[in-house]
Coordinates of C-alpha atoms in Angstrom, one line a residue:
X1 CA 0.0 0.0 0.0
X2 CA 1.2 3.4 -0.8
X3 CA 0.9 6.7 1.1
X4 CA -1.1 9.0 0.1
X5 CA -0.3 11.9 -2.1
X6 CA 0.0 14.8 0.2
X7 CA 0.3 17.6 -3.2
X8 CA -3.0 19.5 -3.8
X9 CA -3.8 22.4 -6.0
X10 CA -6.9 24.6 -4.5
X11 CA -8.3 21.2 -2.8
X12 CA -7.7 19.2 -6.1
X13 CA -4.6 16.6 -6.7
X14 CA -1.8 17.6 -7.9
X15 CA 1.4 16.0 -9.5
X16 CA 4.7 19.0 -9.5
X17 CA 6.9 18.1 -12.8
X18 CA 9.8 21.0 -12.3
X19 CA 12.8 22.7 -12.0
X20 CA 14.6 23.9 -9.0
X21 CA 16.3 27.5 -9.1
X22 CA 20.1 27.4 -7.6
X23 CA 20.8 28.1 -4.0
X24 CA 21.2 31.4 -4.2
X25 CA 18.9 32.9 -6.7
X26 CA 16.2 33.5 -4.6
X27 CA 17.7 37.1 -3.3
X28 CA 16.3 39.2 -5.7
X29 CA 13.8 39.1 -8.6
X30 CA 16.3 39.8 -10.9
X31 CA 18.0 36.4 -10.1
X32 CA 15.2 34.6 -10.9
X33 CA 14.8 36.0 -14.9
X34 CA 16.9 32.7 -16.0
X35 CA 15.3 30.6 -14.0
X36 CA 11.8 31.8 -15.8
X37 CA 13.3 31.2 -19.0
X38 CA 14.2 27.6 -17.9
X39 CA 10.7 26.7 -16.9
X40 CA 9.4 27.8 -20.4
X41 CA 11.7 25.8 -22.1
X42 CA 11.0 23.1 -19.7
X43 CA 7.4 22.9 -20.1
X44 CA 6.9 22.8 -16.2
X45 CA 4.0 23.4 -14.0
X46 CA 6.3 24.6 -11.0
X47 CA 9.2 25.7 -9.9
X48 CA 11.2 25.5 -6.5
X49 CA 12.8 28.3 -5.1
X50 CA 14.9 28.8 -1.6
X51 CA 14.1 31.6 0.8
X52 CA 17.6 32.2 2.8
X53 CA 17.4 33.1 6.7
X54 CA 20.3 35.4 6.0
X55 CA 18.6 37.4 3.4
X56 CA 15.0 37.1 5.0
X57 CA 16.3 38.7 8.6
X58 CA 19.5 40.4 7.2
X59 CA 19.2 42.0 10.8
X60 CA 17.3 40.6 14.1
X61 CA 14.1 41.4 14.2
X62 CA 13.2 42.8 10.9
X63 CA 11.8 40.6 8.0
X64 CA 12.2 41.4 4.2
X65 CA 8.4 40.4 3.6
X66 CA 8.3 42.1 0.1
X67 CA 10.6 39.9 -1.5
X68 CA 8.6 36.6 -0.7
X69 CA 5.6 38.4 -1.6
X70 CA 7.1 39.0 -5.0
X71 CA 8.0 35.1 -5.7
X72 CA 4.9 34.0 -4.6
X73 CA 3.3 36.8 -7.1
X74 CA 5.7 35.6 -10.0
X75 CA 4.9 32.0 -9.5
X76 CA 0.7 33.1 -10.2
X77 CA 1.5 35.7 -13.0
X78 CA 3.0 32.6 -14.6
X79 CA 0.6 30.0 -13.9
X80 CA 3.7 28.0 -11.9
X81 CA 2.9 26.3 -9.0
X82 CA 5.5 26.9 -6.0
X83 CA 7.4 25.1 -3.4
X84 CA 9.5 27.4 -1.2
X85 CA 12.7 25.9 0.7
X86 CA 13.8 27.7 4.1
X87 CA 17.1 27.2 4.4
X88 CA 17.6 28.3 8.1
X89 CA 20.2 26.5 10.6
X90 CA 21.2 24.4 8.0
X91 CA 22.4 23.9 4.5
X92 CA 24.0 21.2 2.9
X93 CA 25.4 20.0 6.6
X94 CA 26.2 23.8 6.8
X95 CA 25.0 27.0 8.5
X96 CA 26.0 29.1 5.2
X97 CA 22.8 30.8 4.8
X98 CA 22.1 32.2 8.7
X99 CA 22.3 35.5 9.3
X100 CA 25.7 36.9 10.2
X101 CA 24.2 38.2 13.7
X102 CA 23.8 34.8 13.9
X103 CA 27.2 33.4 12.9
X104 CA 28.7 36.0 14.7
X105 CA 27.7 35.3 18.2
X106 CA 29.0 32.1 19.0
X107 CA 28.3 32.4 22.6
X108 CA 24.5 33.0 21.9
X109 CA 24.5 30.4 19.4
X110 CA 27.3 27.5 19.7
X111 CA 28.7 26.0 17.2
X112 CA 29.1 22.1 16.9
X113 CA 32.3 20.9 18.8
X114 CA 34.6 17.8 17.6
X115 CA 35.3 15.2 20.0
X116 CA 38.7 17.1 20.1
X117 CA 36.7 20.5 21.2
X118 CA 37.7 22.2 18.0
X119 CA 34.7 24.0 16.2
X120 CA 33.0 23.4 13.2
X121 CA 30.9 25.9 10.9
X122 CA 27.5 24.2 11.8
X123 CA 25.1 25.8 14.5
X124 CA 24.5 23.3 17.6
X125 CA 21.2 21.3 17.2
X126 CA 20.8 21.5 21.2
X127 CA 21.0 25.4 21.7
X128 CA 17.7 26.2 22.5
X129 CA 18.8 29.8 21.6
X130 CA 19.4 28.7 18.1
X131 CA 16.0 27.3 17.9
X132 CA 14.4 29.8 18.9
X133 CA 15.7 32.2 16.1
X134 CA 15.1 29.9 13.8
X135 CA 11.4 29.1 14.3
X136 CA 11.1 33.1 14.5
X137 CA 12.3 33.6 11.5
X138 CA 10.2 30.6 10.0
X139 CA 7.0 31.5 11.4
X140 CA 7.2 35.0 9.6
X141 CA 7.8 33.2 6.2
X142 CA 4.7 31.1 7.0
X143 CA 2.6 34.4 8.1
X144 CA 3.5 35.8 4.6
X145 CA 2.5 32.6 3.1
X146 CA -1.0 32.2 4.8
X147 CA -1.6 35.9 3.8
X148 CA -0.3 36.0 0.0
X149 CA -1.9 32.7 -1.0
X150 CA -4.8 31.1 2.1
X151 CA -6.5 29.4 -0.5
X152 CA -3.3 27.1 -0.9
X153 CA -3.6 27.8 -5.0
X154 CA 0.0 28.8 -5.4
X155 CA 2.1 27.1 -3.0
X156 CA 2.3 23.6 -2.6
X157 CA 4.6 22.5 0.4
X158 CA 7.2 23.7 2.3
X159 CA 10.7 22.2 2.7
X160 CA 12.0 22.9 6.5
X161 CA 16.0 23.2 6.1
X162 CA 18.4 21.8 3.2
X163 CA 20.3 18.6 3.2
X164 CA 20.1 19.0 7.4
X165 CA 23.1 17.4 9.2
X166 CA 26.4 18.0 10.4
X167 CA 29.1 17.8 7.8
X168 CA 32.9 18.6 9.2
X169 CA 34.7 15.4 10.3
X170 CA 31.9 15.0 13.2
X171 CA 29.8 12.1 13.8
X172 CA 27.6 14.3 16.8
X173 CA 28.2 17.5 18.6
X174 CA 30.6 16.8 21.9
X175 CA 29.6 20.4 23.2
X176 CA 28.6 20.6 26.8
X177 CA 25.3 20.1 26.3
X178 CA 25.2 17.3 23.4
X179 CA 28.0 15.3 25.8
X180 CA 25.1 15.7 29.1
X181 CA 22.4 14.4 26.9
X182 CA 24.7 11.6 25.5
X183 CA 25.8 10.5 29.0
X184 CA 22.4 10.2 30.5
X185 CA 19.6 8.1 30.1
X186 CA 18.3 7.6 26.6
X187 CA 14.7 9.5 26.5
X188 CA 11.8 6.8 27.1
X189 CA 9.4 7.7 23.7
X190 CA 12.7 6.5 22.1
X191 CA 12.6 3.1 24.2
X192 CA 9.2 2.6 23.8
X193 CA 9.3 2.8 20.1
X194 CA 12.3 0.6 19.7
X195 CA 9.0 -2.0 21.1
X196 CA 6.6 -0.8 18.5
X197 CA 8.6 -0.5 15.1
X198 CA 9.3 -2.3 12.2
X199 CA 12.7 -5.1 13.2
X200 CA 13.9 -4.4 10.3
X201 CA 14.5 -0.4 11.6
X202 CA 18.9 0.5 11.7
X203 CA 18.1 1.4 15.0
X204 CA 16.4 -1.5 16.5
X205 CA 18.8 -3.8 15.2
X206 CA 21.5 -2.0 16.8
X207 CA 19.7 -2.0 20.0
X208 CA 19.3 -5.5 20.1
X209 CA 22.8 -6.1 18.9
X210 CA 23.3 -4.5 22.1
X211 CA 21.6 -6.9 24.5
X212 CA 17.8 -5.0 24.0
X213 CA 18.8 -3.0 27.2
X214 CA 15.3 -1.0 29.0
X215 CA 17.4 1.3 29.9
X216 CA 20.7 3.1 29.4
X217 CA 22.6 5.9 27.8
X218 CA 22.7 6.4 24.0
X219 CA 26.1 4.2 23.7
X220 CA 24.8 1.5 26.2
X221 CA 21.6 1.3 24.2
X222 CA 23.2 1.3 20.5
X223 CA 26.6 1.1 20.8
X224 CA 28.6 2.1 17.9
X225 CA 25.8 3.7 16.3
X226 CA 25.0 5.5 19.4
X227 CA 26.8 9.0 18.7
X228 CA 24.9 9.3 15.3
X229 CA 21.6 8.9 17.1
X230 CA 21.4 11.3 19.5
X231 CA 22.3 13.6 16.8
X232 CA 19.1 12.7 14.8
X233 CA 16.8 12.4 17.6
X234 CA 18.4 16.4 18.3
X235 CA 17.7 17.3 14.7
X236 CA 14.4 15.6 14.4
X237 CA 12.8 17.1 17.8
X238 CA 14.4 20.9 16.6
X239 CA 12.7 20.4 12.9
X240 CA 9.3 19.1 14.6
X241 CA 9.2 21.9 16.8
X242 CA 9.6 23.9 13.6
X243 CA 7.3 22.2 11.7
X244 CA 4.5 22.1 14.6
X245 CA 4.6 25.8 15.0
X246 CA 4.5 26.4 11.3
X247 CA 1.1 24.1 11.3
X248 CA -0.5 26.3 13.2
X249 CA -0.1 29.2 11.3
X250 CA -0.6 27.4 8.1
X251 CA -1.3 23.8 7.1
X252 CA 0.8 23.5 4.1
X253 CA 2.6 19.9 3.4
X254 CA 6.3 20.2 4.8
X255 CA 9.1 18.0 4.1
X256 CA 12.6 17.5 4.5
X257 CA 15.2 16.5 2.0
X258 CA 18.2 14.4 2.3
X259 CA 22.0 13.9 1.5
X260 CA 21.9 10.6 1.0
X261 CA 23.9 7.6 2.9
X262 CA 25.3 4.3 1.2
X263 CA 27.5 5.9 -1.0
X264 CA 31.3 6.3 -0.9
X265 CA 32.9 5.2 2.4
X266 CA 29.7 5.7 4.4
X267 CA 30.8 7.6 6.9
X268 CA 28.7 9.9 8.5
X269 CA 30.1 13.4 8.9
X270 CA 32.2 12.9 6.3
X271 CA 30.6 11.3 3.3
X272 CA 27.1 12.5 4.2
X273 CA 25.7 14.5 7.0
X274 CA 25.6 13.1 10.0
X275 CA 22.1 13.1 12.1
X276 CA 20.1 13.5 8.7
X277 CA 17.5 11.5 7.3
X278 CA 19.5 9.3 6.3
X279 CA 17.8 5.3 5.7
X280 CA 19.7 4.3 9.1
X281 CA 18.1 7.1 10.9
X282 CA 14.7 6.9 9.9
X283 CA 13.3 5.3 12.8
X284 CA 14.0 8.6 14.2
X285 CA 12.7 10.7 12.0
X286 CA 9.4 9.2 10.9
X287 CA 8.8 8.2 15.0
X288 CA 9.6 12.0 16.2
X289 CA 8.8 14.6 13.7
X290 CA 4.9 13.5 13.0
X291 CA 3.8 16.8 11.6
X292 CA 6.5 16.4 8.7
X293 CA 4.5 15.0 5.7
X294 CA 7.5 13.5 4.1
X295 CA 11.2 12.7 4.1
X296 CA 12.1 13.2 0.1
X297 CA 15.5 12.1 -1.2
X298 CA 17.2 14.0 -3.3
X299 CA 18.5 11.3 -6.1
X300 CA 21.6 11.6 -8.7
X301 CA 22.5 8.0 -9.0
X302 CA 23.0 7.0 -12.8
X303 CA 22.9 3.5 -12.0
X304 CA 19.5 1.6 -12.2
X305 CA 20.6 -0.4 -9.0
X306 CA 21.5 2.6 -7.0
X307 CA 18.2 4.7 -8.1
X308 CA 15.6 1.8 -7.2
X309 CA 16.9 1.1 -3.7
X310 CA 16.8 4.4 -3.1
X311 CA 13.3 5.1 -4.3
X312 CA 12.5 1.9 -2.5
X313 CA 13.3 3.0 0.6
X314 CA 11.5 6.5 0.7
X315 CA 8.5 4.8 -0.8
X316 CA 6.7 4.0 2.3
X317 CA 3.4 3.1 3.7
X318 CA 3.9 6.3 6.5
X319 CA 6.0 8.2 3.5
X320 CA 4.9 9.4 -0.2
X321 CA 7.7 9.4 -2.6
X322 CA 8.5 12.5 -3.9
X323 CA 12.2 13.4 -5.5
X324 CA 13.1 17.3 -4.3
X325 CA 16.0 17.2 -6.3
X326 CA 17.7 15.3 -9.2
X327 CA 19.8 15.7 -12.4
X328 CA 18.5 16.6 -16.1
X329 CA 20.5 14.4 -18.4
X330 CA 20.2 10.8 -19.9
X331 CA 21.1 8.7 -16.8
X332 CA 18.5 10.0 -14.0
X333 CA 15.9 10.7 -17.3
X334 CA 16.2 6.5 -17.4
X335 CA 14.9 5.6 -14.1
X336 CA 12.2 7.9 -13.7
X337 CA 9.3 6.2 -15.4
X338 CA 10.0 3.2 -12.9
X339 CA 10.3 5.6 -10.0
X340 CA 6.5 6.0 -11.0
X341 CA 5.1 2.8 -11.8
X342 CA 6.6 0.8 -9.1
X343 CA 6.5 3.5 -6.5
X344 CA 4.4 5.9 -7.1
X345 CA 6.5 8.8 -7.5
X346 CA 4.0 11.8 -6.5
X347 CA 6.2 14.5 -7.9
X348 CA 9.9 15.7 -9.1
X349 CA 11.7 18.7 -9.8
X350 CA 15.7 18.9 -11.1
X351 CA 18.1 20.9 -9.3
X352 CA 20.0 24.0 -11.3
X353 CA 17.1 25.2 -13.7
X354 CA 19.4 27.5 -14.7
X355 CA 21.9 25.4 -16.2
X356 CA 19.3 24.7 -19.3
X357 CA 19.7 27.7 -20.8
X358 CA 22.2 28.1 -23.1
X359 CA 23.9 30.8 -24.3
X360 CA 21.9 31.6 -27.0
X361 CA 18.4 31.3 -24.8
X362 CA 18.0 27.7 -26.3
X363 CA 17.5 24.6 -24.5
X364 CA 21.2 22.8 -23.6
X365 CA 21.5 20.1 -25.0
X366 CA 22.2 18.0 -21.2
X367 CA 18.4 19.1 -20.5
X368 CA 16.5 17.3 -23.5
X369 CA 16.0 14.1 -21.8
X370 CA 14.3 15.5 -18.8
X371 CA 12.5 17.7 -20.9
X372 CA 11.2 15.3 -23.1
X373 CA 10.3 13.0 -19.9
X374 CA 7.9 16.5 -18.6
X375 CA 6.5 17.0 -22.4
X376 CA 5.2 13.3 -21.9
X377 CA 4.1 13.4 -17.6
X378 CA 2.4 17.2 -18.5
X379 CA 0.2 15.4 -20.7
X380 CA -1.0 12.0 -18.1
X381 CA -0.3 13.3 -14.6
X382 CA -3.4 13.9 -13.9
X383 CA -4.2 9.7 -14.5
X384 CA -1.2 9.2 -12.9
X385 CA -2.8 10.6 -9.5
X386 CA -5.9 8.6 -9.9
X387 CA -4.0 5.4 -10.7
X388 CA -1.0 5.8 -8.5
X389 CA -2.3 2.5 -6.3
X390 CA -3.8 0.6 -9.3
X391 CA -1.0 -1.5 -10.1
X392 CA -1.9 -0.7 -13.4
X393 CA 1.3 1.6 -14.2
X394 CA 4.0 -0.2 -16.2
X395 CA 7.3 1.2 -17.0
X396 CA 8.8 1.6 -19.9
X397 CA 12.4 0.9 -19.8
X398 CA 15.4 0.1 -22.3
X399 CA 17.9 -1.8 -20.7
X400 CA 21.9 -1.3 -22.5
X401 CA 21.6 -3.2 -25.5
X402 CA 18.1 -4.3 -25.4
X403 CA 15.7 -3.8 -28.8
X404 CA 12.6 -4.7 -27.1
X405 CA 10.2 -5.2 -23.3
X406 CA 7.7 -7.4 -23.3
X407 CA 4.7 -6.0 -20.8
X408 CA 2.4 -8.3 -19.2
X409 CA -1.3 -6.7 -18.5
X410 CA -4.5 -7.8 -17.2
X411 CA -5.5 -10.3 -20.3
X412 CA -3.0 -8.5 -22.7
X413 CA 0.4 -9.2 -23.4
X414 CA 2.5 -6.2 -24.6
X415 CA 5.5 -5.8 -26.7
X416 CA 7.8 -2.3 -26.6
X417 CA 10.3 -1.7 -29.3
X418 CA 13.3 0.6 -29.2
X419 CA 15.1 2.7 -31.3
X420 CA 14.5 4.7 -34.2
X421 CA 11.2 3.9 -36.2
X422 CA 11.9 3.5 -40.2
X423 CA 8.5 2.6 -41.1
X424 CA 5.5 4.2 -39.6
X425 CA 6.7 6.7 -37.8
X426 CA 5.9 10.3 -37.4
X427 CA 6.1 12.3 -40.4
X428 CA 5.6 15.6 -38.7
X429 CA 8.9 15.0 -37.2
X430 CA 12.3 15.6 -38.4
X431 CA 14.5 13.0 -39.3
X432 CA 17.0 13.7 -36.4
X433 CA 14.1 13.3 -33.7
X434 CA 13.7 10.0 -35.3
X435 CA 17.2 8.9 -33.9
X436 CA 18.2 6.3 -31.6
X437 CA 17.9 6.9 -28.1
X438 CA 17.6 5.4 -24.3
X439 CA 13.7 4.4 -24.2
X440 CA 11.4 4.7 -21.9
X441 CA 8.3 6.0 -20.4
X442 CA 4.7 4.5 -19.2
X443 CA 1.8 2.3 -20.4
X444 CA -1.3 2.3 -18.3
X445 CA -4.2 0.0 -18.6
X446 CA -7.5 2.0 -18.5
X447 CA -9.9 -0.3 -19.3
X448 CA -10.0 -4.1 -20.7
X449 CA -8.8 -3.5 -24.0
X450 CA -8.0 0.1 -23.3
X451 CA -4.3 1.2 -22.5
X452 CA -2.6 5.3 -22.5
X453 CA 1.0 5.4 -23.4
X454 CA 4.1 8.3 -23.1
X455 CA 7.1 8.7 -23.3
X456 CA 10.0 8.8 -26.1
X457 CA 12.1 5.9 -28.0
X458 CA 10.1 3.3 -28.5
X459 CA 6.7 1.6 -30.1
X460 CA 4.3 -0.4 -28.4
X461 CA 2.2 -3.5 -29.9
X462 CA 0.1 -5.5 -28.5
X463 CA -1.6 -9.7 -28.0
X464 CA -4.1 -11.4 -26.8
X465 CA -2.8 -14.0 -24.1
X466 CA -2.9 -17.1 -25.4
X467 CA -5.3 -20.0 -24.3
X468 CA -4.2 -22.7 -22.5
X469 CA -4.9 -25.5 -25.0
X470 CA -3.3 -23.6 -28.5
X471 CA -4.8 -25.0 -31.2
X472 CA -2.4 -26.8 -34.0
X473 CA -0.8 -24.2 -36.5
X474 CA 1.5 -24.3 -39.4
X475 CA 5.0 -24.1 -38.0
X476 CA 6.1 -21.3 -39.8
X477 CA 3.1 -19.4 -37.6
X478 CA 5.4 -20.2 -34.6
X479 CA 7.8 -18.2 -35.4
X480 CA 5.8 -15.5 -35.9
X481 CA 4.1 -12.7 -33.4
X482 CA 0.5 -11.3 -34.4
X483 CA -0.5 -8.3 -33.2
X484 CA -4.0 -7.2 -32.4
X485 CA -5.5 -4.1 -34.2
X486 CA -7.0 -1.1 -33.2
X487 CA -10.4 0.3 -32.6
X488 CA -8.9 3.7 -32.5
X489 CA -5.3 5.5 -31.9
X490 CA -5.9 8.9 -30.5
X491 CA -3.2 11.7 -29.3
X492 CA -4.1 13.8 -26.5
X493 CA -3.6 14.7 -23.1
X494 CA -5.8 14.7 -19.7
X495 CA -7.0 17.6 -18.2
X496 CA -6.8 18.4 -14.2
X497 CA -9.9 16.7 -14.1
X498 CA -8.8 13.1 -15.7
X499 CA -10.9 14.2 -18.8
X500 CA -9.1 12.6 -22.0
X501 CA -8.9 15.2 -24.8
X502 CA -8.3 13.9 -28.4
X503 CA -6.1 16.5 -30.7
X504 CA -5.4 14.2 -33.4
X505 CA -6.6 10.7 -34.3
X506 CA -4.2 8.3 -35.9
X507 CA -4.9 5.4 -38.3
X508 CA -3.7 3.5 -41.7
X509 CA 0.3 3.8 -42.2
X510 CA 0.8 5.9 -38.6
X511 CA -0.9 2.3 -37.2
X512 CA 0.5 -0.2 -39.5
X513 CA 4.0 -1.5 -37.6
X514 CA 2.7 -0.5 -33.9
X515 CA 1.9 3.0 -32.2
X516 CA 4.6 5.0 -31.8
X517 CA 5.5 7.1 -28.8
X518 CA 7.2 10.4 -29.4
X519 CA 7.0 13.2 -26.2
X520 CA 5.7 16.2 -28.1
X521 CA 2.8 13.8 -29.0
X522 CA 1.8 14.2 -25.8
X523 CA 0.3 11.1 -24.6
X524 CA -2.0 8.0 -26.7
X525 CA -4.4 6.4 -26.3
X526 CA -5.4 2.8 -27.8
X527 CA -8.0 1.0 -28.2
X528 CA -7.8 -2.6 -29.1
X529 CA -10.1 -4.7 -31.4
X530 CA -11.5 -7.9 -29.5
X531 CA -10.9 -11.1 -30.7
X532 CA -14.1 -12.2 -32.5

């Protein structure tokens, strides 16, 4: 079972297919001009920008209100739906975006302390001080929010922090405080959920690797593993407390997004931030922070491997999958259709919009296969919502070397074809759209003999299953595949309401050796003759 979609547009679903501005682009409007040109090229129906503390309370007290009003204003002048990322006490296992009052008062506001008491540039998770500015600061931004768009028609969630954690050779804090709270007993929600969830949890199989103590400090309890989680539970209870106060002003969907673990060495404060979301500290996280809606990772593996465990992992019954952050080219372009199908991706933007457009205001060449991925979701997201837990979303996907899938459906057998298409293709497009590439995309079964396809590279044909008892053919009939025909071949697209719109209807050679799938077609739709 899937979690529900949390991503709603004035009280409607809502799928985000976007592009994510660059860190620092949010300080003025003028930043932002390239990353409106991206969108438009793009095709997207929203766009992710950061608000920075340091540029929101450049000094204590007073709030640069006009600027966030101006975003969310942009966003609606160009129909783009918005998610807005604080990035407060921490960036990228940084504090890079605080305010300098902030940075420079280390007495107010300690900094995280090695185990050798030298300091790091990363703000303490257990000053209360800290905190305290923080939510300040946070609650403003979601005062301006509730007043510049209550009907939620603009903005669509709010992302608490960036790539939270401690980054600087530092597995935990060893300040004064953080070393108290290590040393003394470990807090008793935290025992009595190590009862309650899942065995297979990092956590809970490090407690019981460590005799399933009832009671004990954090390295009694966990052992080894006992430094990295006091400095989640810290981060979790400061980004609840965040995300609790924020609620009240405003119910908007808030996440976090995570640097992810299991990659390189593994080793937390080095190779990713330690304390994050990472999938060891989970148990944490989705135990302690309840009024987070989701835990998002923020994905770059090429590898097909490395992708699907991670979209595994964030696809939860207590956790929609949605993918803050990824890259535009070929290799993350791949896995996305999978991402869907299997787990019921509920939304993604790329990271660096800007980076798209090139020097002569054209569309780099990097960016075409994520663009030609949105050309082909703008045109079925809305099914995609209403099917998301059907089990009737296949993926599309061309494995190295592979000229052809074969789908298996509900009474249907399906074969997908790769490559370019020499005979009944498109003639509307030019020959060098026609080339050879990576395919992929989706084929969803709507009805008994009804199916929608997207997506870019290949063809799709399709059988009856065959009985049981086959009766006796010529043997050269073996050898051979027969495809069923077609009622009808439309191209279209669905409307925010599921409603199927026809633009062009399809038949005679542009049917005759399968029904192509090209991404400015939009998406398909086929209906298959029955068997007499």
């Amino acid at each position: 079972m899937l979690a529900k979609s949390v991503f709603t547009c004035g009280g409607k679903p809502f799928f985000p297919i976007g592009a994510q501005a660059h860190n620092s682009s949010g300080y003025s409007l003028e930043e932002l001009e390239d990353l409106w040109k991206a969108c438009s090229l793009m095709g997207v129906n929203s766009c992710a920008i950061a608000v920075s503390w340091e540029r929101f309370e450049s000094e204590e007290g007073r709030f640069d209100t006009d600027l966030v009003q101006n975003i969310i204003a942009a966003c609606r002048e160009r129909e783009l739906k918005l998610m807005l990322l604080w990035f407060g006490t921490w960036k990228n296992g940084h504090m890079k975006y605080v305010p300098q009052w902030v940075k420079a008062d280390r007495q107010r506001f300690p900094r995280v302390r090695t185990h050798d008491g030298y300091e790091i540039g990363n703000l303490s998770s257990f000053s209360r001080n800290t905190l305290e500015a923080d939510k300040k600061a946070f609650c403003k931004l979601m005062e301006i929010i509730r007043d510049c768009d209550p009907g939620m028609e603009t903005v669509l969630a709010v992302q608490i922090e960036n790539e939270l954690g401690i980054v600087g050779r530092a597995i935990r804090d060893f300040g004064e405080e953080a070393q108290r709270q290590f040393d003394a007993e470990v807090p008793q929600p935290v025992l009595e959920r190590l009862h309650t969830a899942d065995p297979a949890e990092y956590a809970v199989q490090a407690w019981k690797s460590c005799g399933a103590k009832e009671s004990g400090s954090w390295k009694e309890l966990f052992g080894r593993y006992g430094d990295e989680a006091l400095q989640a539970y810290s981060m979790t209870c400061f980004v609840e407390e965040l995300a609790r106060a924020g609620k009240e002003i405003h119910p908007l969907p808030f996440y976090v997004n995570v640097w992810l673990d299991q990659q390189g060495m593994d080793i937390a404060g080095l190779n990713y931030p330690s304390g994050g979301p990472v999938s060891k500290n989970l148990f944490f996280w989705k135990g302690f922070a309840p009024h987070l809606d989701m835990i998002c990772p923020d994905v770059y593996q090429p590898t097909r491997s490395a992708y699907e465990n991670t979209v595994r992992i964030y696809s939860r019954e207590d956790n929609p999958l949605y993918i803050p952050e990824t890259g535009c080219g070929m290799a993350t372009s791949l896995h996305l259709f999978g991402a869907i199908a299997r787990q019921g991706l509920t939304g993604i933007h790329f990271f660096g919009a800007e980076n798209v457009v090139g020097p002569d205001g054209r569309l780099a060449e990097q960016a075409l296969p994520m663009k030609e991925n949105f050309q082909s979701l703008s045109a079925v997201w809305p099914l995609l919502v209403k099917e998301r837990d059907s089990g009737r979303i296949q993926a599309v996907e061309q494995e190295e070397f592979a000229d052809e899938q074969r789908l298996f459906f509900d009474g249907v057998r399906g074969l997908a074809r790769f490559g370019a298409f020499p005979r009944g293709g498109d003639y509307r497009h030019a020959e060098e759209s026609r080339r050879s590439q990576r395919g992929r995309g989706l084929v969803i079964q709507t009805g008994e003999r009804e199916f929608v396809l997207c997506g870019a590279g290949f063809s799709m044909a399709f059988r009856d299953n065959p009985p049981l008892t086959c009766p006796k053919v010529p043997q050269q009939d073996d050898q051979r595949e027969y495809f069923m025909d077609y009622l009808t071949v439309e191209e279209g697209y669905f409307d925010e309401d599921c409603v199927w719109h026809c633009v062009r209807i399809r038949n005679g050679d542009e049917t005759d050796f399968g029904v192509f799938v090209y991404p400015d077609n939009g998406a398909v739709r086929v209906v298959l003759d029955c068997a007499p």
